[in-house]
mmCIF file of C-alpha atoms and ligand atoms in Angstrom:
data_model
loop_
_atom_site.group_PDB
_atom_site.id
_atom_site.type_symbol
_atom_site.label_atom_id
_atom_site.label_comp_id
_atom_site.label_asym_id
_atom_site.label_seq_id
_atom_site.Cartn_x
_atom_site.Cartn_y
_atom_site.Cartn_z
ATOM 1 C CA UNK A 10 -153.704 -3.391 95.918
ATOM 2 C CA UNK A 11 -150.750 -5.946 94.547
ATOM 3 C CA UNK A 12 -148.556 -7.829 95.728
ATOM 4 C CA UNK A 13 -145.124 -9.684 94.216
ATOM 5 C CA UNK A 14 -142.396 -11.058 96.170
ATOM 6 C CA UNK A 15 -139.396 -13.002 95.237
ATOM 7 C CA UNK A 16 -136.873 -15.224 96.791
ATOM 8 C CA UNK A 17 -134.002 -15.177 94.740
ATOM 9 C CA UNK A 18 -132.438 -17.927 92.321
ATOM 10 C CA UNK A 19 -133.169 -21.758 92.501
ATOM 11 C CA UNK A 20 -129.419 -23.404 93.149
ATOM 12 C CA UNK A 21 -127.956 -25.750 91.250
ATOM 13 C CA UNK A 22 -127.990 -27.856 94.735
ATOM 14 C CA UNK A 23 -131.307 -27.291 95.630
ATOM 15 C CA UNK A 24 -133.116 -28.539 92.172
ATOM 16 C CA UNK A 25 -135.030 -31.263 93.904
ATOM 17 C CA UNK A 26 -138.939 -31.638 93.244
ATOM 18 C CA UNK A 27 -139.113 -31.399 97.353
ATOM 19 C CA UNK A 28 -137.369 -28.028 97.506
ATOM 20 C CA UNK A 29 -139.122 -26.600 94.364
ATOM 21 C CA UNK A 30 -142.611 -27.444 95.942
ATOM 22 C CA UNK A 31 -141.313 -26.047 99.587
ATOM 23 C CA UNK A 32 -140.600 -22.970 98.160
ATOM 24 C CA UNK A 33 -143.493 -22.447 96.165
ATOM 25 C CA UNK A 34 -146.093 -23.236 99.151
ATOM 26 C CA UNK A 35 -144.129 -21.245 100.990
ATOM 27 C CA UNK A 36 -144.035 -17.966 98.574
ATOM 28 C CA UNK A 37 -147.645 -18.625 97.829
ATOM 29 C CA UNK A 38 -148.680 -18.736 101.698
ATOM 30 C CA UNK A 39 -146.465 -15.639 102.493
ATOM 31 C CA UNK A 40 -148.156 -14.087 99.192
ATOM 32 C CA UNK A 41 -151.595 -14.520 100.657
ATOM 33 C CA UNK A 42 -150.718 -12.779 104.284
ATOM 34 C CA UNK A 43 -149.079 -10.394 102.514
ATOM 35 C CA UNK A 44 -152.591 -9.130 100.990
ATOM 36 C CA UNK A 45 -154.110 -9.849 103.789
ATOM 37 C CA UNK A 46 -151.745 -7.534 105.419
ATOM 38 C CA UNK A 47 -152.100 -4.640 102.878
ATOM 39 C CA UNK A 48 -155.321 -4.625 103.237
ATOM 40 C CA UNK A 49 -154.738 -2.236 106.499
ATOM 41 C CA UNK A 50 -151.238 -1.197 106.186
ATOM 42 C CA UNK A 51 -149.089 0.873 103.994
ATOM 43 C CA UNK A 52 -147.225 -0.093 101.125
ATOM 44 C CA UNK A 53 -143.793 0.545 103.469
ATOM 45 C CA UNK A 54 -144.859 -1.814 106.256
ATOM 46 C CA UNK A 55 -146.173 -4.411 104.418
ATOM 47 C CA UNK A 56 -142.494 -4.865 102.377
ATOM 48 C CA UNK A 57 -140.885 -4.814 105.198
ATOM 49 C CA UNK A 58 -143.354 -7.431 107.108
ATOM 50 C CA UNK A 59 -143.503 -9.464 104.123
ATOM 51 C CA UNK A 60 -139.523 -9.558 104.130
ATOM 52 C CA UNK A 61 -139.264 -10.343 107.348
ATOM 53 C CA UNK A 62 -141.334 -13.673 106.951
ATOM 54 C CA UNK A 63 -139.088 -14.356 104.161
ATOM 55 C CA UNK A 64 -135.760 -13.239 105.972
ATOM 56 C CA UNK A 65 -137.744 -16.254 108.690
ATOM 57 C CA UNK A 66 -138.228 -18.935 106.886
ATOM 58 C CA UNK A 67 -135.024 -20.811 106.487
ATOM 59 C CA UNK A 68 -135.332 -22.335 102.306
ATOM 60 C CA UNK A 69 -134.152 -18.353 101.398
ATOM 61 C CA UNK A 70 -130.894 -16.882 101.285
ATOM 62 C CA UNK A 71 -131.785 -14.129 103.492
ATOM 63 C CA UNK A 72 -132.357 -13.506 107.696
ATOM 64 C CA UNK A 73 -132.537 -17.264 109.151
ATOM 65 C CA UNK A 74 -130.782 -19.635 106.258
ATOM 66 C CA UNK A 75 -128.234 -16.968 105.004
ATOM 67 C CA UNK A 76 -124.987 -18.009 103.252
ATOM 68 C CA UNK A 77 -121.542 -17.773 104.964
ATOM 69 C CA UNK A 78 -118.881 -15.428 103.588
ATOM 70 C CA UNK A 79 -115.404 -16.417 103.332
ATOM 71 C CA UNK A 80 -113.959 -15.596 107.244
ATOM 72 C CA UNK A 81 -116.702 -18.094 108.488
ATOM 73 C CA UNK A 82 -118.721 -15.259 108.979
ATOM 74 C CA UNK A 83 -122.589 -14.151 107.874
ATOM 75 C CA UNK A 84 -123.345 -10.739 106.645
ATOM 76 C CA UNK A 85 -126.220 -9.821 106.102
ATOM 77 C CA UNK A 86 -127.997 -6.521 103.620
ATOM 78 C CA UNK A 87 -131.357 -5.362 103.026
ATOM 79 C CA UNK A 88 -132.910 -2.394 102.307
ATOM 80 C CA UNK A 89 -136.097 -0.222 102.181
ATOM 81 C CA UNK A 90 -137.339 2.509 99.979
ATOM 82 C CA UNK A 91 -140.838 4.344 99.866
ATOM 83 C CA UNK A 92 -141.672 5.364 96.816
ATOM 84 C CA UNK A 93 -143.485 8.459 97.754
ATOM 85 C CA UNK A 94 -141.144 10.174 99.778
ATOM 86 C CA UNK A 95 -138.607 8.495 98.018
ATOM 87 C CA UNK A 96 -136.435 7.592 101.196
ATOM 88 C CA UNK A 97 -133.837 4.844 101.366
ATOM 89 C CA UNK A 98 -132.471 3.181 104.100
ATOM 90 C CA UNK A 99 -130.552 0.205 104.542
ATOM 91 C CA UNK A 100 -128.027 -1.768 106.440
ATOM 92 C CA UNK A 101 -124.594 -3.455 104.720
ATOM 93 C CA UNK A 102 -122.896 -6.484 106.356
ATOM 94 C CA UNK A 103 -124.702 -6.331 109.316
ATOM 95 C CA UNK A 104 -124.005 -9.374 112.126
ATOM 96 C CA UNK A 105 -125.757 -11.164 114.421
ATOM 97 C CA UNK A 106 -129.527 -9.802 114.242
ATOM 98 C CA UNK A 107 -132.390 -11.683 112.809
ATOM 99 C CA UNK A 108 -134.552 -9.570 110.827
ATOM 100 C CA UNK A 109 -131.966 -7.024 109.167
ATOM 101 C CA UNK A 110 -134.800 -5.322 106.922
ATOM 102 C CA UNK A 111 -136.561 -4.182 110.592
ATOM 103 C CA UNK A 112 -133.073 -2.371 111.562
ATOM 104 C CA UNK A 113 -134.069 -0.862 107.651
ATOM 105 C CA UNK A 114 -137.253 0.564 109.082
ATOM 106 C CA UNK A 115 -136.014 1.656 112.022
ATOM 107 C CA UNK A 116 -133.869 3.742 110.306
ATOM 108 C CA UNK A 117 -136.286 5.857 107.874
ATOM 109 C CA UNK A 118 -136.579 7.887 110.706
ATOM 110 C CA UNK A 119 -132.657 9.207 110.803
ATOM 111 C CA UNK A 120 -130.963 11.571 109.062
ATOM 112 C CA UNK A 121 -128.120 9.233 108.346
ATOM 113 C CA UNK A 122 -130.310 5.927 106.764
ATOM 114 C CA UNK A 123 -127.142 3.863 105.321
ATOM 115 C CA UNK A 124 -125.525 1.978 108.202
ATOM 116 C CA UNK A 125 -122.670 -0.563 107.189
ATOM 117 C CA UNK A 126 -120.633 -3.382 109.483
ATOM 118 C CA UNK A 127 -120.449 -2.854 113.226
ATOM 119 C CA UNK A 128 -122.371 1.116 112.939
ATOM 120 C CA UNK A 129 -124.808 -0.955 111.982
ATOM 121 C CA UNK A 130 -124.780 -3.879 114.528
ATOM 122 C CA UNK A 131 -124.186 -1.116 117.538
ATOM 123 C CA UNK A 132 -127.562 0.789 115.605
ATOM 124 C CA UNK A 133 -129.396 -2.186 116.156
ATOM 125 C CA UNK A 134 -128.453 -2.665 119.561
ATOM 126 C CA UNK A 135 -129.365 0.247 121.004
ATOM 127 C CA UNK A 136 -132.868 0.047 119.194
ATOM 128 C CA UNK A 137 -133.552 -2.817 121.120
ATOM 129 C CA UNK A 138 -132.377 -5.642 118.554
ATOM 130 C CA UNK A 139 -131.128 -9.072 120.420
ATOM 131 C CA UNK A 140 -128.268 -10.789 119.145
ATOM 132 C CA UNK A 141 -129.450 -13.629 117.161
ATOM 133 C CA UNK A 142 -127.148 -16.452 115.122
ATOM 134 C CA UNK A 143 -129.004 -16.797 111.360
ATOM 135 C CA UNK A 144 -126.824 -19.426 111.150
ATOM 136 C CA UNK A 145 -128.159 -23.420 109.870
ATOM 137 C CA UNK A 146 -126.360 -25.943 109.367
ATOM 138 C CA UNK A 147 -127.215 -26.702 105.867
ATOM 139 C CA UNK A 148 -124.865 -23.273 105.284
ATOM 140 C CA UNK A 149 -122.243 -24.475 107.311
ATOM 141 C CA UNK A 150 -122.070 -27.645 105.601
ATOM 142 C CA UNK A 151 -121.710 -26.062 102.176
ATOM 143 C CA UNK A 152 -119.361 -23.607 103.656
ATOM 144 C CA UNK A 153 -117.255 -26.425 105.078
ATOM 145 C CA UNK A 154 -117.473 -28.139 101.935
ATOM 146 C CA UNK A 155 -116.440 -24.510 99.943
ATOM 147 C CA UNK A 156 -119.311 -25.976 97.910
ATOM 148 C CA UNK A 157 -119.891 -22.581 95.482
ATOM 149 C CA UNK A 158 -123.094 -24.012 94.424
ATOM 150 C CA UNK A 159 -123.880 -20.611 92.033
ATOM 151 C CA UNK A 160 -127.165 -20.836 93.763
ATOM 152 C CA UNK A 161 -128.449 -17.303 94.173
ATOM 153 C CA UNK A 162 -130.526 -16.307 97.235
ATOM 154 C CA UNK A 163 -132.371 -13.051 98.062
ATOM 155 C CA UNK A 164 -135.509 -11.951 99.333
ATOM 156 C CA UNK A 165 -137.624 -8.808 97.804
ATOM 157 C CA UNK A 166 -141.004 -7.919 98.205
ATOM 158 C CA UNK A 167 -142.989 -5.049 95.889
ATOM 159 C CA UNK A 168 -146.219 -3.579 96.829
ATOM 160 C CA UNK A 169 -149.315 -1.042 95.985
ATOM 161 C CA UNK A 170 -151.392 -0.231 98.664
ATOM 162 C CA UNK A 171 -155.021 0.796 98.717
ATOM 163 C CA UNK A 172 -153.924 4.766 98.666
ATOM 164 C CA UNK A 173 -151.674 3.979 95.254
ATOM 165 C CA UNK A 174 -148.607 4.088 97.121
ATOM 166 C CA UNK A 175 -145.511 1.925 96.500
ATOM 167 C CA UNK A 176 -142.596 0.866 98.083
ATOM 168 C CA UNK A 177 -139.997 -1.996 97.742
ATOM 169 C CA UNK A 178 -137.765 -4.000 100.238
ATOM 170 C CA UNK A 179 -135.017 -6.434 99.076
ATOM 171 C CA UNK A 180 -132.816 -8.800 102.078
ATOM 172 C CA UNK A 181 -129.949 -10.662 101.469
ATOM 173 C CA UNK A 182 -127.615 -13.481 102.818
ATOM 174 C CA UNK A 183 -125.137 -12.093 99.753
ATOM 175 C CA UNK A 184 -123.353 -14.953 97.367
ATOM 176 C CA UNK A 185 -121.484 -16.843 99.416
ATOM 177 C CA UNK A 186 -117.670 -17.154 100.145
ATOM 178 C CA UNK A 187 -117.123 -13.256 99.879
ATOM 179 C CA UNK A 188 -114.037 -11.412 100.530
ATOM 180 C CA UNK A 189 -114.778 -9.443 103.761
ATOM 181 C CA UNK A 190 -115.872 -6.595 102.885
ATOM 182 C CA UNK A 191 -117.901 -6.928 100.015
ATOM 183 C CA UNK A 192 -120.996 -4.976 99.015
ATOM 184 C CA UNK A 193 -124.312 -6.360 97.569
ATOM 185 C CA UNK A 194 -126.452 -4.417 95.578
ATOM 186 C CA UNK A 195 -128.881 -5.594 97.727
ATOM 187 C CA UNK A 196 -128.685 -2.010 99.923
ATOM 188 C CA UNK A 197 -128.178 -0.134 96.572
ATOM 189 C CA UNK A 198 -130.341 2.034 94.567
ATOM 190 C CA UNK A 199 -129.382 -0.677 91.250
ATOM 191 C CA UNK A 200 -131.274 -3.717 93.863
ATOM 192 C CA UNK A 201 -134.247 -1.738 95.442
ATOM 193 C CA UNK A 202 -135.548 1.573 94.279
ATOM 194 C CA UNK A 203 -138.928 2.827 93.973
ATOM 195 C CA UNK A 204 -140.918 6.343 93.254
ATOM 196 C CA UNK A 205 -144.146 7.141 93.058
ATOM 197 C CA UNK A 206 -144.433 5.391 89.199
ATOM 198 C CA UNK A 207 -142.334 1.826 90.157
ATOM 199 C CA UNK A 208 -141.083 -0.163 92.349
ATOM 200 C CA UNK A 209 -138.406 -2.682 91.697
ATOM 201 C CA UNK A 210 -136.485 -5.511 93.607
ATOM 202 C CA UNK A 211 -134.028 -7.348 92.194
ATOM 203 C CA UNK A 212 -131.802 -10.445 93.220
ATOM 204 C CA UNK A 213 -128.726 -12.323 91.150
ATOM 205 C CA UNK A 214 -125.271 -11.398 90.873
ATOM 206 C CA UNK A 215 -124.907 -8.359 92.992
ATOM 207 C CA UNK A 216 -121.998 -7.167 90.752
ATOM 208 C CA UNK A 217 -124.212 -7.026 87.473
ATOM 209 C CA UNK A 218 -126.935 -5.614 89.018
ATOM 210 C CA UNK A 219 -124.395 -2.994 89.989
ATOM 211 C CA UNK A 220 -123.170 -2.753 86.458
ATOM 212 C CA UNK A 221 -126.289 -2.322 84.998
ATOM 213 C CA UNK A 222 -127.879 -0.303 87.863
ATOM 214 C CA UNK A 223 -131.452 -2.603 87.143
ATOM 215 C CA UNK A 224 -133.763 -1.273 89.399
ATOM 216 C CA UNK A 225 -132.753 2.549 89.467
ATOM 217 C CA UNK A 226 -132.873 2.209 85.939
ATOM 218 C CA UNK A 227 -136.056 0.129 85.138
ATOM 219 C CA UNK A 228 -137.809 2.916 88.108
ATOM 220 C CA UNK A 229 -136.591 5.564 85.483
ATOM 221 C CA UNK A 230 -137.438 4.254 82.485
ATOM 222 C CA UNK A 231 -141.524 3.482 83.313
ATOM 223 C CA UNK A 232 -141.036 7.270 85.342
ATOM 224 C CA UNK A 233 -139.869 8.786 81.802
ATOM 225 C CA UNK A 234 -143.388 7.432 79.989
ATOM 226 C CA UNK A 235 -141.986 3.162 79.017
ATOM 227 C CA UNK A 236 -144.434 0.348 79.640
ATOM 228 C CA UNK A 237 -143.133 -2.098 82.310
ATOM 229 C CA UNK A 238 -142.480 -4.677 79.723
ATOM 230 C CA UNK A 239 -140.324 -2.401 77.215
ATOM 231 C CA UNK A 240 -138.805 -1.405 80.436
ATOM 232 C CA UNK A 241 -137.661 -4.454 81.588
ATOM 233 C CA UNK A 242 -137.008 -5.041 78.100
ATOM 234 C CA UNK A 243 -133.719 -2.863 77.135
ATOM 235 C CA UNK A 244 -133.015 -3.078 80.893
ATOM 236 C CA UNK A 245 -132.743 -7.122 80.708
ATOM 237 C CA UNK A 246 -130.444 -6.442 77.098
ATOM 238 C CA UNK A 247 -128.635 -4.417 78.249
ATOM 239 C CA UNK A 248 -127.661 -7.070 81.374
ATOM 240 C CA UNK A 249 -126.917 -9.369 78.581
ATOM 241 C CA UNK A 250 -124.473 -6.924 76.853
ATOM 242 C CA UNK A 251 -122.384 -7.260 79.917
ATOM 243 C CA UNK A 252 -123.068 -11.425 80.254
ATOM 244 C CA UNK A 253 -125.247 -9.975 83.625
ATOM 245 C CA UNK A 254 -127.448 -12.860 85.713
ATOM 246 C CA UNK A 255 -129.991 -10.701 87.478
ATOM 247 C CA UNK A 256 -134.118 -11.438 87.874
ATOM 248 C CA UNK A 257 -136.315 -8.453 88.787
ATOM 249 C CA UNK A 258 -140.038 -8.049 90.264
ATOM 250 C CA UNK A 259 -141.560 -4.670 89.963
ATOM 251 C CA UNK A 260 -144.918 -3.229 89.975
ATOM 252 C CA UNK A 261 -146.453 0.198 88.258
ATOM 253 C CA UNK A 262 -148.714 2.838 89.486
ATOM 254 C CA UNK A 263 -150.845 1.145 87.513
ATOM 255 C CA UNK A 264 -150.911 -1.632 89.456
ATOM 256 C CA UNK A 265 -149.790 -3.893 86.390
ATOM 257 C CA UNK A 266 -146.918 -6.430 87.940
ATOM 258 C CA UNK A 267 -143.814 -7.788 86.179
ATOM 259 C CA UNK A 268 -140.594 -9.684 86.405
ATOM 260 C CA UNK A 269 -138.061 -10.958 84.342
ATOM 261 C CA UNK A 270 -134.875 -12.895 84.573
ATOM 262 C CA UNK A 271 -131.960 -13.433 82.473
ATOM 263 C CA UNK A 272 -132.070 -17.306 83.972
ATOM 264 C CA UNK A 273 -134.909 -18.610 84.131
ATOM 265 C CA UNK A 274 -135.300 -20.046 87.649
ATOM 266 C CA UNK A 275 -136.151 -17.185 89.384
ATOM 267 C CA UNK A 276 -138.731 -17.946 92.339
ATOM 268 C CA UNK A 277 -141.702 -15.365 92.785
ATOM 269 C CA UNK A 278 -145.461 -15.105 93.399
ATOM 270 C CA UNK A 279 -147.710 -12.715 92.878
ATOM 271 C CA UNK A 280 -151.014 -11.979 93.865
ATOM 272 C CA UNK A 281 -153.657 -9.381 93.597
ATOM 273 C CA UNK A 282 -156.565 -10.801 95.998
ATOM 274 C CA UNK A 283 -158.004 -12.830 92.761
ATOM 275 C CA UNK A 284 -155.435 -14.523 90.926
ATOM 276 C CA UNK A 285 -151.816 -16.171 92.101
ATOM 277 C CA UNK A 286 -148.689 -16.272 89.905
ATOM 278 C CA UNK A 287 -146.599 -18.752 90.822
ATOM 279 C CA UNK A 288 -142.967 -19.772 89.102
ATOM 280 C CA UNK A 289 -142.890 -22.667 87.993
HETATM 281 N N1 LIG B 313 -127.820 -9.978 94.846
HETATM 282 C C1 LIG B 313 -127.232 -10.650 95.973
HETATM 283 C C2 LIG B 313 -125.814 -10.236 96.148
HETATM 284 O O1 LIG B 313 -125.091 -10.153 95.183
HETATM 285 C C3 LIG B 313 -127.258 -12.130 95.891
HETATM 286 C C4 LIG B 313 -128.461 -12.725 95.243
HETATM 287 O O2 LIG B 313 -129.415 -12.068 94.919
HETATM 288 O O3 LIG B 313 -128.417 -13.929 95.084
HETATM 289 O O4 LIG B 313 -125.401 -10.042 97.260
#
């Protein structure tokens, strides 16, 4: 069993010894339920519980705490995938719920797995999910100030459960000051993909990862016979080719765990019941 989860980019706003240490305690506590977790649950629900903590706790661009698009407005993405059946499902500029990746997991189960704007809202409705405001006023205040702080904020969560099974989950609040209407890679196959060899979630500039298709493409790679490292490797040069600002987490069949940014202040933890990895 392993565990790595990640919440995004430190902001240029938020470099403060107070909000570095907040954030790791609170990756490193959410790493240690997540094992706990694991220990009786597949690698598909514990992503998506593990994201949903994260999508909770307010110091992450993602759920509770996301970041306000240009209208005034929060949209929200996440997605799920399972790496053995290799299903995807997500939800794209969804309003008004709290926990987007659940409306994710809620919709393995359809046909039709990709809900975007108000489908997706009415989806979650009828499925029994309350409106709810993610809204705090830290966001606002930036918003009001039109305060582009190039802080980058997203949740993901990898794991390898006790059958060998993986799956990965990635939530977002987006960038910030969007035109309506814009799509993160965040409910893409080039944030979130996994198969039965890797799973990957990624977080940065939804646009590069887009570009560069990072996680479909790191999945391949290891699935084609790379190492995780050489993987990430010409994945993370080729990013630079096209001046790309994307971190990844992933984790093998193996069970050997790796990330990589292309700036280094992505925030992650790690843990495999023994040892934490913390950023630092
Ligand atoms: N990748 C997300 C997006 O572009 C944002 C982020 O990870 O910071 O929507």
């Amino acid at each position: 069993m392993k565990i790595i989860i990640h919440g995004g980019f430190f902001s240029e706003s938020d470099q403060s010894h107070e909000v570095k240490v907040a954030k790791q305690n609170s990756l490193k506590s959410i790493a240690a339920q997540a094992f706990e977790y694991l220990k009786s649950h597949s690698a598909e629900e514990t992503v998506v519980y593990v994201v949903s903590l994260l999508e909770d706790d307010a110091l992450f661009n993602a759920g509770t705490g996301s970041q306000i698009q240009s209208d005034g407005k929060i949209r929200m993405s996440a997605s799920l995938m399972n790496g053995q059946n290799q299903k995807f499902s997500g939800v794209i500029n969804i309003e008004n719920v709290k926990n987007p990746i659940q409306i994710a997991q809620v919709l393995m189960k359809e046909d039709d797995r990709v809900l975007g704007g108000n489908g997706a809202k009415m989806y979650a409705t009828e499925n029994g999910f309350p409106d709810y405001s993610t809204e705090i006023p830290q966001r606002r205040k930036e918003y009001e100030e039109k305060l582009k702080n190039g802080g980058k904020g997203t949740v993901g969560c990898v794991a390898l459960d006790q059958n060998g099974k993986l799956a990965a989950a990635t939530s977002t609040g987006g960038k910030g000051f969007e035109i309506v209407g814009r799509i993160s890679d965040s409910a893409t196959v080039a944030g979130n993909f996994a198969n039965e060899y890797c799973a990957v979630s990624c977080t940065g500039v939804g646009e590069d990862i887009v570009s560069n298709a990072t996680a479909a493409k790191i999945v391949t790679r290891v699935t084609d016979g790379m190492k995780l490292e050489e993987a990430f490797g010409k994945t993370f040069t080729e990013l630079k080719e096209i001046d790309g600002f994307a971190g990844a987490i992933a984790i093998d069949h193996h069970g050997n765990i790796f990330h990589q940014d292309s700036y280094p202040t992505m925030v992650f933890a790690s843990y495999d019941g023994d040892e934490f990895e913390i950023f630092d």
